[in-house]
Amino acid sequence: MKANSVLRGKIYRLLQFIVAACVFIIPFIKTSNGNSLFRFDVSTLQLYAFNGIVNFASFFSAFIAILLVTFLFIFTTQLLGRIWCGWLCPQSFFAIRIESYAKKIKNKTMRFAAEIILAAVFALLLTLIWMMYFVSPYDFIETLKNSHSMLIIGVVLFLFIFADFAFVRFKWCKYVCPYSKFQVVMTDDDTLYVGMIPGKESQCLNCKACIRVCPTHIDPRNNPDADCIYCETCVTACNKIFHKKENTNGILGYVWGKQDKLNLKRPNLIVTFIISITLVFVLIYSIVSTSEPVMIKIDESVSSLGNGIYTCNVEIKNNLNKPVRVKFVNPDNLAEITPEMVRVYIQSTKTETITINTKGDIPNGKITVNAYYDRNNPPLIFELNIK
């Protein structure tokens, strides 16, 4: 029993670190098409996901995606309660780390200073990573240099997260977080919660260790409490007390509702699940049926012919039932691109080599190429390294 409890605690902490590591590295993982493994690009309204590109310029697709995420949150909350808060939420993960590291320092002044420093470091890391989910991490520094609005957004986001980590932390979970309020009305008598295991009420030692360690300052023995964030801190503390005195696990743990029995036949759960599955198929259909009429891919590997002349390959796929003409333009007027226009026939793919003739020194060693295939649509924008 003791070994199982310790193992579960280790798995819980390991999973938290794995999730945090994935959040930090996903934007930097490149797929075969040269994009991030998962990232939403705000400049093109495109979602890069596992070597695929989803265009959310379509309002319908974006609307369905928002509905799907909403109903998945509802379904997860109805079944597992606030499992997101304790296991996956970055806010909880970093808040727990800050408090656990700072508690090791006995001097109150030094402990407060450590909390401020940790809050600043974690806030900076989280700000940079969150922004890289919306701006290419490979051109992140250049984007900040050239876009004052992105820099302002970054500074505001950092200050907000820093204030949260330094002074608010779990008060945010208890009083402010919209998901916290949302889950209160979504749970029912069969939802998973953390609290007193039924039948063990009389075994309580009344040591109140669970209350002392609870980050949201509730009594975990009161079943269930809407302010609980499922961090398992109380379970660990209770187990430690019982291991020392009784050599057994404590009286707190995960409980499936008031009957402590998993119930998947609840009408609200079934309806939410059906709606979520339906939205998945609708979203897939909308993405497939509204795929890009013309797909353009410019090879990132640029070859130099000398004298400021460069070449690269362009692949154009025309999904329309009419031929199209794709026009290539350098908006900065720093280079001439030939051929300026490429014709692609009905339902066909064409690979063309374009020549970029620069007119002098290129700032940052990059050339921007805008590809137009319809005067009524915005161009596809590419940045090529020509160093």
XYZ file of C-alpha atoms in Angstrom:
387
model
C 0.000 0.000 0.000
C 2.746 2.427 0.965
C 4.773 1.605 -2.155
C 1.758 2.161 -4.402
C 1.080 5.571 -2.846
C 4.698 6.692 -3.208
C 4.805 5.427 -6.802
C 1.617 7.308 -7.677
C 3.058 10.518 -6.252
C 6.213 10.097 -8.327
C 4.170 9.417 -11.459
C 2.084 12.506 -10.761
C 5.161 14.741 -10.482
C 6.855 13.093 -13.468
C 3.766 13.657 -15.618
C 3.704 17.314 -14.647
C 7.331 17.771 -15.717
C 6.746 15.864 -18.967
C 3.765 18.076 -19.827
C 5.766 21.213 -18.979
C 8.691 20.017 -21.114
C 6.366 19.301 -24.053
C 4.832 22.769 -23.782
C 8.315 24.295 -23.971
C 9.717 22.266 -26.879
C 6.712 21.788 -29.196
C 7.077 25.156 -31.028
C 10.728 24.339 -31.793
C 10.095 20.892 -33.297
C 10.147 21.176 -37.095
C 8.101 18.890 -39.325
C 9.003 17.872 -42.870
C 7.227 20.922 -44.301
C 9.464 23.260 -42.255
C 6.755 24.413 -39.817
C 6.384 23.927 -36.073
C 4.884 20.689 -34.815
C 1.975 22.661 -33.326
C 1.527 26.426 -33.586
C -1.146 28.946 -34.586
C 0.321 31.686 -36.760
C -1.549 34.951 -36.177
C -0.163 36.617 -39.298
C -1.633 34.015 -41.670
C -4.470 32.629 -39.478
C -3.073 29.146 -40.057
C -2.774 26.312 -37.569
C 0.326 24.165 -38.040
C -0.427 20.737 -36.594
C 1.605 17.564 -37.107
C 2.837 18.307 -40.628
C -0.563 19.648 -41.700
C -1.816 23.184 -42.226
C -5.329 24.246 -41.274
C -6.537 27.570 -42.623
C -8.741 29.343 -40.111
C -9.442 32.292 -42.359
C -12.762 30.507 -42.740
C -15.054 31.745 -39.979
C -17.025 28.493 -39.977
C -13.965 26.324 -39.257
C -12.813 28.656 -36.500
C -16.299 28.700 -34.951
C -16.547 24.892 -34.975
C -13.069 24.591 -33.450
C -14.027 26.944 -30.592
C -17.226 24.973 -29.970
C -15.287 21.707 -29.948
C -12.772 22.958 -27.385
C -15.634 24.276 -25.234
C -17.545 20.990 -25.228
C -14.381 18.975 -24.590
C -13.792 21.127 -21.508
C -17.388 20.554 -20.428
C -17.100 16.791 -20.936
C -13.781 16.595 -19.087
C -15.154 18.661 -16.200
C -18.316 16.561 -15.921
C -16.266 13.366 -15.786
C -13.035 14.321 -13.998
C -13.780 17.657 -12.319
C -10.802 20.011 -12.052
C -8.234 17.456 -13.157
C -6.887 20.078 -15.575
C -6.033 22.415 -12.694
C -3.834 20.012 -10.780
C -2.292 17.980 -13.579
C -1.977 20.148 -16.685
C -2.484 23.852 -15.926
C 0.769 25.900 -16.236
C -0.493 28.271 -13.536
C -0.719 25.474 -10.970
C 2.526 23.838 -12.090
C 4.652 26.967 -11.665
C 2.842 28.127 -8.514
C 3.530 24.765 -6.870
C 7.187 24.904 -7.936
C 7.646 28.438 -6.576
C 6.142 27.618 -3.187
C 7.905 24.266 -2.824
C 11.338 25.711 -3.691
C 10.894 28.820 -1.542
C 9.751 26.825 1.503
C 13.210 25.302 1.751
C 14.533 28.715 2.809
C 13.927 29.401 6.518
C 14.663 33.139 6.550
C 11.422 34.969 5.648
C 13.149 37.848 3.850
C 15.296 35.506 1.771
C 12.260 33.315 1.093
C 10.292 36.307 -0.210
C 13.234 37.350 -2.403
C 13.472 33.807 -3.762
C 9.757 33.834 -4.592
C 10.148 37.123 -6.485
C 13.163 35.851 -8.444
C 11.484 32.544 -9.286
C 8.309 34.383 -10.292
C 10.300 36.632 -12.649
C 12.198 33.715 -14.219
C 9.121 31.535 -14.697
C 7.065 34.489 -15.977
C 9.732 35.297 -18.578
C 9.953 31.675 -19.726
C 6.184 31.289 -19.956
C 5.780 34.617 -21.786
C 8.359 33.672 -24.419
C 6.895 30.209 -24.950
C 3.299 31.419 -25.197
C 4.270 34.023 -27.773
C 6.149 31.395 -29.787
C 2.895 29.477 -30.178
C 1.634 32.432 -32.243
C 4.836 33.762 -33.822
C 7.481 31.639 -35.539
C 10.163 30.771 -32.932
C 12.797 30.768 -35.683
C 12.180 34.471 -36.429
C 11.056 35.468 -32.943
C 13.819 37.985 -32.198
C 13.448 39.646 -35.596
C 9.693 39.860 -35.110
C 10.109 41.623 -31.772
C 12.631 44.051 -33.317
C 10.356 44.939 -36.214
C 6.984 44.871 -34.454
C 6.403 47.321 -31.609
C 2.939 45.893 -31.009
C 4.335 42.390 -30.408
C 6.928 43.823 -28.028
C 4.223 45.686 -26.082
C 2.087 42.543 -25.917
C 5.087 40.602 -24.606
C 5.860 43.153 -21.897
C 2.226 43.356 -20.758
C 1.936 39.560 -20.721
C 5.151 39.244 -18.696
C 4.022 41.815 -16.108
C 0.652 40.104 -15.774
C 2.159 36.618 -15.285
C 4.847 37.968 -12.930
C 2.252 39.671 -10.724
C 0.267 36.450 -10.664
C 3.237 34.220 -9.769
C 4.706 36.667 -7.257
C 1.639 37.827 -5.319
C -1.508 35.940 -6.363
C -0.730 32.326 -7.258
C -3.487 30.053 -5.880
C -5.793 32.976 -5.090
C -6.176 33.189 -8.869
C -7.361 29.563 -8.939
C -9.803 30.157 -6.103
C -11.276 33.586 -6.851
C -10.469 34.705 -10.429
C -9.944 31.803 -12.848
C -12.967 31.550 -15.171
C -12.540 27.794 -15.442
C -12.829 27.575 -11.661
C -16.266 29.213 -11.792
C -17.218 27.261 -14.882
C -16.509 23.862 -13.343
C -18.683 24.548 -10.294
C -21.854 24.371 -12.391
C -20.570 21.523 -14.599
C -19.900 18.936 -11.887
C -22.510 16.611 -10.394
C -22.789 13.901 -7.742
C -20.781 11.426 -9.874
C -17.843 13.650 -10.810
C -14.348 12.650 -9.696
C -13.023 14.676 -6.771
C -10.213 14.653 -4.198
C -11.359 14.252 -0.629
C -12.328 11.856 2.130
C -12.573 8.244 0.957
C -16.065 6.945 1.875
C -16.005 4.688 4.929
C -12.777 6.125 6.339
C -14.255 9.122 8.149
C -13.807 7.508 11.571
C -10.093 6.870 10.916
C -9.239 10.581 10.713
C -6.493 11.499 13.212
C -7.580 15.163 13.170
C -3.937 16.171 12.694
C -5.040 18.790 10.139
C -1.913 18.223 8.060
C -4.094 18.259 4.929
C -5.432 21.720 5.807
C -1.981 23.162 6.517
C -0.532 22.132 3.166
C -3.558 22.954 0.997
C -2.610 25.827 -1.373
C -6.227 27.034 -1.619
C -6.700 26.834 2.214
C -9.692 24.505 2.272
C -10.476 21.477 4.421
C -10.076 18.523 2.005
C -12.096 16.338 4.359
C -15.272 18.207 3.394
C -16.587 16.352 0.346
C -16.408 17.725 -2.292
C -15.090 21.308 -2.221
C -15.398 23.439 -5.379
C -12.145 25.274 -4.566
C -10.069 22.079 -4.688
C -7.608 22.067 -7.613
C -6.719 18.331 -7.427
C -3.036 19.015 -6.697
C -2.880 15.968 -4.377
C -0.850 17.901 -1.805
C -3.308 16.921 0.916
C -3.237 13.261 -0.137
C 0.561 13.196 0.095
C 0.537 14.872 3.511
C -2.135 12.515 4.829
C -0.283 9.458 3.534
C 2.940 10.569 5.247
C 1.172 10.848 8.618
C -0.496 7.453 8.273
C 2.695 5.779 7.037
C 4.479 6.887 10.204
C 1.705 5.937 12.629
C -0.271 3.169 10.970
C 2.061 1.984 8.173
C -0.789 2.322 5.719
C -2.228 4.867 3.288
C -4.225 7.849 4.508
C -7.924 8.573 4.316
C -7.800 11.042 1.420
C -7.719 10.213 -2.276
C -9.583 10.335 -5.590
C -13.256 9.461 -5.231
C -15.809 8.847 -7.984
C -18.645 10.972 -6.655
C -20.717 10.373 -3.560
C -21.163 6.691 -4.415
C -17.431 6.273 -5.201
C -18.313 4.455 -8.421
C -17.557 5.411 -12.018
C -20.856 6.165 -13.766
C -20.655 6.651 -17.532
C -24.415 6.374 -18.093
C -25.226 9.897 -16.939
C -27.421 11.749 -19.485
C -25.398 14.971 -19.306
C -22.154 13.056 -19.930
C -23.617 11.138 -22.870
C -25.072 14.255 -24.507
C -21.821 16.211 -24.144
C -19.806 13.284 -25.531
C -22.104 12.935 -28.560
C -21.908 16.667 -29.273
C -18.088 16.609 -28.966
C -17.723 13.650 -31.351
C -20.126 15.298 -33.816
C -18.117 18.527 -33.731
C -14.907 16.552 -34.408
C -16.379 15.143 -37.626
C -17.863 18.506 -38.628
C -14.500 20.202 -38.116
C -12.681 17.530 -40.133
C -15.231 17.843 -42.933
C -15.041 21.642 -42.956
C -11.239 21.546 -43.122
C -11.166 18.951 -45.905
C -13.956 20.534 -47.929
C -12.524 24.040 -47.622
C -8.894 23.135 -48.234
C -6.730 25.756 -49.857
C -7.712 26.122 -53.536
C -4.086 26.853 -54.373
C -1.219 25.532 -52.254
C 2.213 27.115 -52.680
C 5.396 25.817 -51.110
C 8.724 27.605 -51.577
C 11.839 25.580 -50.815
C 13.800 27.140 -47.946
C 17.134 26.021 -49.428
C 18.252 28.911 -51.655
C 21.139 28.438 -54.105
C 23.510 31.281 -55.049
C 24.565 31.853 -58.669
C 26.874 34.724 -57.700
C 26.561 38.470 -58.314
C 23.566 38.684 -55.971
C 21.480 36.186 -57.949
C 19.753 33.309 -56.175
C 17.431 30.471 -57.172
C 14.961 28.250 -55.353
C 12.223 25.791 -56.232
C 8.518 26.497 -55.896
C 5.798 23.854 -55.836
C 2.296 25.019 -56.786
C -0.745 22.766 -56.475
C -3.946 23.966 -58.127
C -7.092 22.333 -56.654
C -9.474 24.487 -58.697
C -11.415 23.548 -61.806
C -9.788 26.405 -63.685
C -6.184 27.359 -64.429
C -4.539 29.923 -62.177
C -1.675 32.376 -62.494
C 0.552 32.767 -59.456
C 2.421 36.069 -59.243
C 5.632 36.503 -57.204
C 6.530 39.924 -55.817
C 9.124 41.275 -53.405
C 7.095 43.911 -51.471
C 10.238 45.690 -50.242
C 11.415 46.337 -53.814
C 14.822 44.910 -52.918
C 14.871 42.217 -55.596
C 13.451 41.208 -58.962
C 11.825 37.790 -59.200
C 11.618 35.871 -62.477
C 9.482 34.456 -63.797
C 7.150 36.994 -62.286
C 4.114 34.835 -63.048
C 3.617 31.058 -63.274
C 0.590 29.404 -64.906
C -0.750 26.169 -63.413
C -3.390 24.087 -65.168
C -6.615 22.626 -63.784
C -6.192 20.154 -60.902
C -2.447 19.871 -61.389
C 0.856 20.421 -59.607
C 3.784 22.335 -61.069
C 7.340 22.780 -59.835
C 9.088 25.934 -61.013
C 12.541 27.386 -60.327
C 12.393 31.099 -59.610
C 15.366 33.466 -59.804
C 15.820 36.237 -57.241
C 18.041 39.052 -58.462
C 18.942 41.274 -55.529
C 19.796 44.937 -55.995
C 22.350 45.275 -53.212
C 22.810 44.403 -49.565
C 19.817 42.632 -48.082
C 18.911 43.580 -44.469
C 19.252 40.592 -42.129
C 20.009 38.352 -45.103
C 16.309 37.730 -45.740
C 14.072 38.321 -48.737
C 10.288 38.447 -48.447
C 8.310 36.888 -51.283
C 4.585 37.482 -51.644
C 2.730 34.922 -53.769
C -0.616 36.052 -55.230
C -3.040 33.658 -56.901
C -6.215 35.734 -56.555
C -6.446 39.510 -56.419
C -9.326 39.238 -53.939
C -7.324 37.126 -51.455
C -4.343 38.202 -49.328
C -0.984 36.881 -50.563
C 0.904 33.968 -49.108
C 4.031 35.414 -47.484
C 7.413 33.647 -47.419
C 10.722 34.719 -45.896
C 13.813 33.244 -47.536
C 17.332 33.199 -46.109
C 19.746 34.280 -48.833
C 22.964 34.563 -46.848
